[in-house]
mmCIF file of C-alpha atoms in Angstrom:
data_model
loop_
_atom_site.group_PDB
_atom_site.id
_atom_site.type_symbol
_atom_site.label_atom_id
_atom_site.label_comp_id
_atom_site.label_asym_id
_atom_site.label_seq_id
_atom_site.Cartn_x
_atom_site.Cartn_y
_atom_site.Cartn_z
ATOM 1 C CA UNK A 6 107.040 73.035 130.258
ATOM 2 C CA UNK A 7 107.764 73.555 126.937
ATOM 3 C CA UNK A 8 106.695 77.051 125.659
ATOM 4 C CA UNK A 9 106.452 78.065 121.779
ATOM 5 C CA UNK A 10 108.244 81.270 120.976
ATOM 6 C CA UNK A 11 106.377 82.937 117.379
ATOM 7 C CA UNK A 12 106.365 85.609 115.373
ATOM 8 C CA UNK A 13 103.636 88.250 114.765
ATOM 9 C CA UNK A 14 101.588 86.297 112.582
ATOM 10 C CA UNK A 15 101.850 83.642 115.307
ATOM 11 C CA UNK A 16 103.799 81.257 113.466
ATOM 12 C CA UNK A 17 106.450 79.116 115.579
ATOM 13 C CA UNK A 18 109.785 80.079 115.508
ATOM 14 C CA UNK A 19 111.385 78.303 118.299
ATOM 15 C CA UNK A 20 110.468 76.694 121.467
ATOM 16 C CA UNK A 21 111.787 77.119 125.023
ATOM 17 C CA UNK A 22 112.739 74.756 127.332
ATOM 18 C CA UNK A 23 114.301 74.848 130.523
ATOM 19 C CA UNK A 24 115.458 78.380 129.768
ATOM 20 C CA UNK A 25 117.152 77.073 126.144
ATOM 21 C CA UNK A 26 115.749 78.548 123.170
ATOM 22 C CA UNK A 27 115.766 75.721 120.269
ATOM 23 C CA UNK A 28 114.756 75.986 117.042
ATOM 24 C CA UNK A 29 111.987 74.310 115.798
ATOM 25 C CA UNK A 30 112.643 72.352 112.157
ATOM 26 C CA UNK A 31 116.316 71.912 113.151
ATOM 27 C CA UNK A 32 116.164 71.716 116.987
ATOM 28 C CA UNK A 33 119.671 73.792 117.072
ATOM 29 C CA UNK A 34 120.471 75.906 120.089
ATOM 30 C CA UNK A 35 119.678 79.364 119.472
ATOM 31 C CA UNK A 36 120.068 80.716 122.763
ATOM 32 C CA UNK A 37 119.317 81.157 126.264
ATOM 33 C CA UNK A 38 117.272 83.054 128.568
ATOM 34 C CA UNK A 39 118.491 83.947 132.335
ATOM 35 C CA UNK A 40 116.021 85.719 134.511
ATOM 36 C CA UNK A 41 115.145 88.299 132.119
ATOM 37 C CA UNK A 42 118.145 88.380 129.829
ATOM 38 C CA UNK A 43 118.294 86.673 126.423
ATOM 39 C CA UNK A 44 121.730 85.836 125.562
ATOM 40 C CA UNK A 45 123.074 84.830 121.927
ATOM 41 C CA UNK A 46 124.672 81.488 120.905
ATOM 42 C CA UNK A 47 128.081 83.492 121.730
ATOM 43 C CA UNK A 48 127.089 84.408 125.145
ATOM 44 C CA UNK A 49 126.107 88.100 124.175
ATOM 45 C CA UNK A 50 123.305 89.737 125.831
ATOM 46 C CA UNK A 51 120.670 90.747 122.924
ATOM 47 C CA UNK A 52 117.731 91.863 124.605
ATOM 48 C CA UNK A 53 115.218 91.044 127.383
ATOM 49 C CA UNK A 54 112.040 88.918 127.979
ATOM 50 C CA UNK A 55 109.219 91.122 129.658
ATOM 51 C CA UNK A 56 105.853 90.714 129.325
ATOM 52 C CA UNK A 57 105.517 87.418 127.769
ATOM 53 C CA UNK A 58 107.328 89.354 124.804
ATOM 54 C CA UNK A 59 111.326 88.980 123.810
ATOM 55 C CA UNK A 60 112.592 92.304 122.705
ATOM 56 C CA UNK A 61 115.773 93.266 121.139
ATOM 57 C CA UNK A 62 118.034 96.164 122.820
ATOM 58 C CA UNK A 63 116.049 98.881 120.680
ATOM 59 C CA UNK A 64 112.977 97.744 122.423
ATOM 60 C CA UNK A 65 111.724 95.807 118.935
ATOM 61 C CA UNK A 66 110.010 92.743 119.367
ATOM 62 C CA UNK A 67 111.648 89.985 118.158
ATOM 63 C CA UNK A 68 109.226 86.822 119.432
ATOM 64 C CA UNK A 69 106.224 86.327 121.500
ATOM 65 C CA UNK A 70 105.869 83.623 123.910
ATOM 66 C CA UNK A 71 102.633 81.420 122.883
ATOM 67 C CA UNK A 72 101.028 79.044 125.463
ATOM 68 C CA UNK A 73 99.025 77.176 123.079
ATOM 69 C CA UNK A 74 99.448 73.812 122.433
ATOM 70 C CA UNK A 75 102.135 73.196 119.494
ATOM 71 C CA UNK A 76 100.871 71.886 116.145
ATOM 72 C CA UNK A 77 104.400 69.878 115.806
ATOM 73 C CA UNK A 78 105.383 66.776 117.840
ATOM 74 C CA UNK A 79 108.250 68.251 119.950
ATOM 75 C CA UNK A 80 111.462 66.039 120.753
ATOM 76 C CA UNK A 81 113.212 68.266 123.177
ATOM 77 C CA UNK A 82 116.846 67.209 123.410
ATOM 78 C CA UNK A 83 117.957 65.544 126.355
ATOM 79 C CA UNK A 84 121.469 66.396 126.480
ATOM 80 C CA UNK A 85 121.717 69.787 128.250
ATOM 81 C CA UNK A 86 126.009 70.047 127.490
ATOM 82 C CA UNK A 87 125.058 72.443 124.628
ATOM 83 C CA UNK A 88 123.273 74.649 126.737
ATOM 84 C CA UNK A 89 126.041 74.706 129.654
ATOM 85 C CA UNK A 90 128.672 75.208 126.979
ATOM 86 C CA UNK A 91 126.577 78.531 125.910
ATOM 87 C CA UNK A 92 126.504 79.448 129.512
ATOM 88 C CA UNK A 93 129.656 79.506 130.308
ATOM 89 C CA UNK A 94 130.517 81.816 127.592
ATOM 90 C CA UNK A 95 128.046 84.538 128.787
ATOM 91 C CA UNK A 96 130.761 87.240 130.331
ATOM 92 C CA UNK A 97 128.625 90.009 130.492
ATOM 93 C CA UNK A 98 125.600 89.326 132.886
ATOM 94 C CA UNK A 99 124.069 92.836 132.509
ATOM 95 C CA UNK A 100 120.727 92.748 130.855
ATOM 96 C CA UNK A 101 120.246 95.060 127.651
ATOM 97 C CA UNK A 102 117.591 97.808 128.889
ATOM 98 C CA UNK A 103 115.225 98.862 125.889
ATOM 99 C CA UNK A 104 114.400 102.368 126.538
ATOM 100 C CA UNK A 105 111.082 102.015 124.948
ATOM 101 C CA UNK A 106 108.980 99.324 123.485
ATOM 102 C CA UNK A 107 108.798 99.495 119.560
ATOM 103 C CA UNK A 108 107.332 97.783 117.020
ATOM 104 C CA UNK A 109 108.106 94.023 115.329
ATOM 105 C CA UNK A 110 111.966 94.157 114.251
ATOM 106 C CA UNK A 111 112.404 93.401 110.656
ATOM 107 C CA UNK A 112 115.463 91.098 111.941
ATOM 108 C CA UNK A 113 114.532 87.632 112.461
ATOM 109 C CA UNK A 114 114.894 85.431 115.693
ATOM 110 C CA UNK A 115 117.577 83.247 114.548
ATOM 111 C CA UNK A 116 119.669 86.392 112.935
ATOM 112 C CA UNK A 117 119.596 87.976 116.021
ATOM 113 C CA UNK A 118 120.618 85.263 118.142
ATOM 114 C CA UNK A 119 123.465 84.087 115.718
#
């Protein structure tokens, strides 16, 4: 199942397919979600997925999961090798635990995951 990641206005930012976060317009691999932990392209933990919300280390929202049907025709990549390469770089398997749930972050999803 493909799930959209949307910003505070409900505009799609990326999509989640088989735990991998892919950018909509470029189909670029941005990150991965393992369990509740969200990892960047470099394999560092950047936040957590909780209650359909992706939050950074400060507890700020960086994206929400949306189960609404996409307005775009998604063509997810079938090549999982970039995902496995990203997972190989994960050395710290500890989740970043936010202390409180905050408002929306000013930092865009792609910037957080780079």
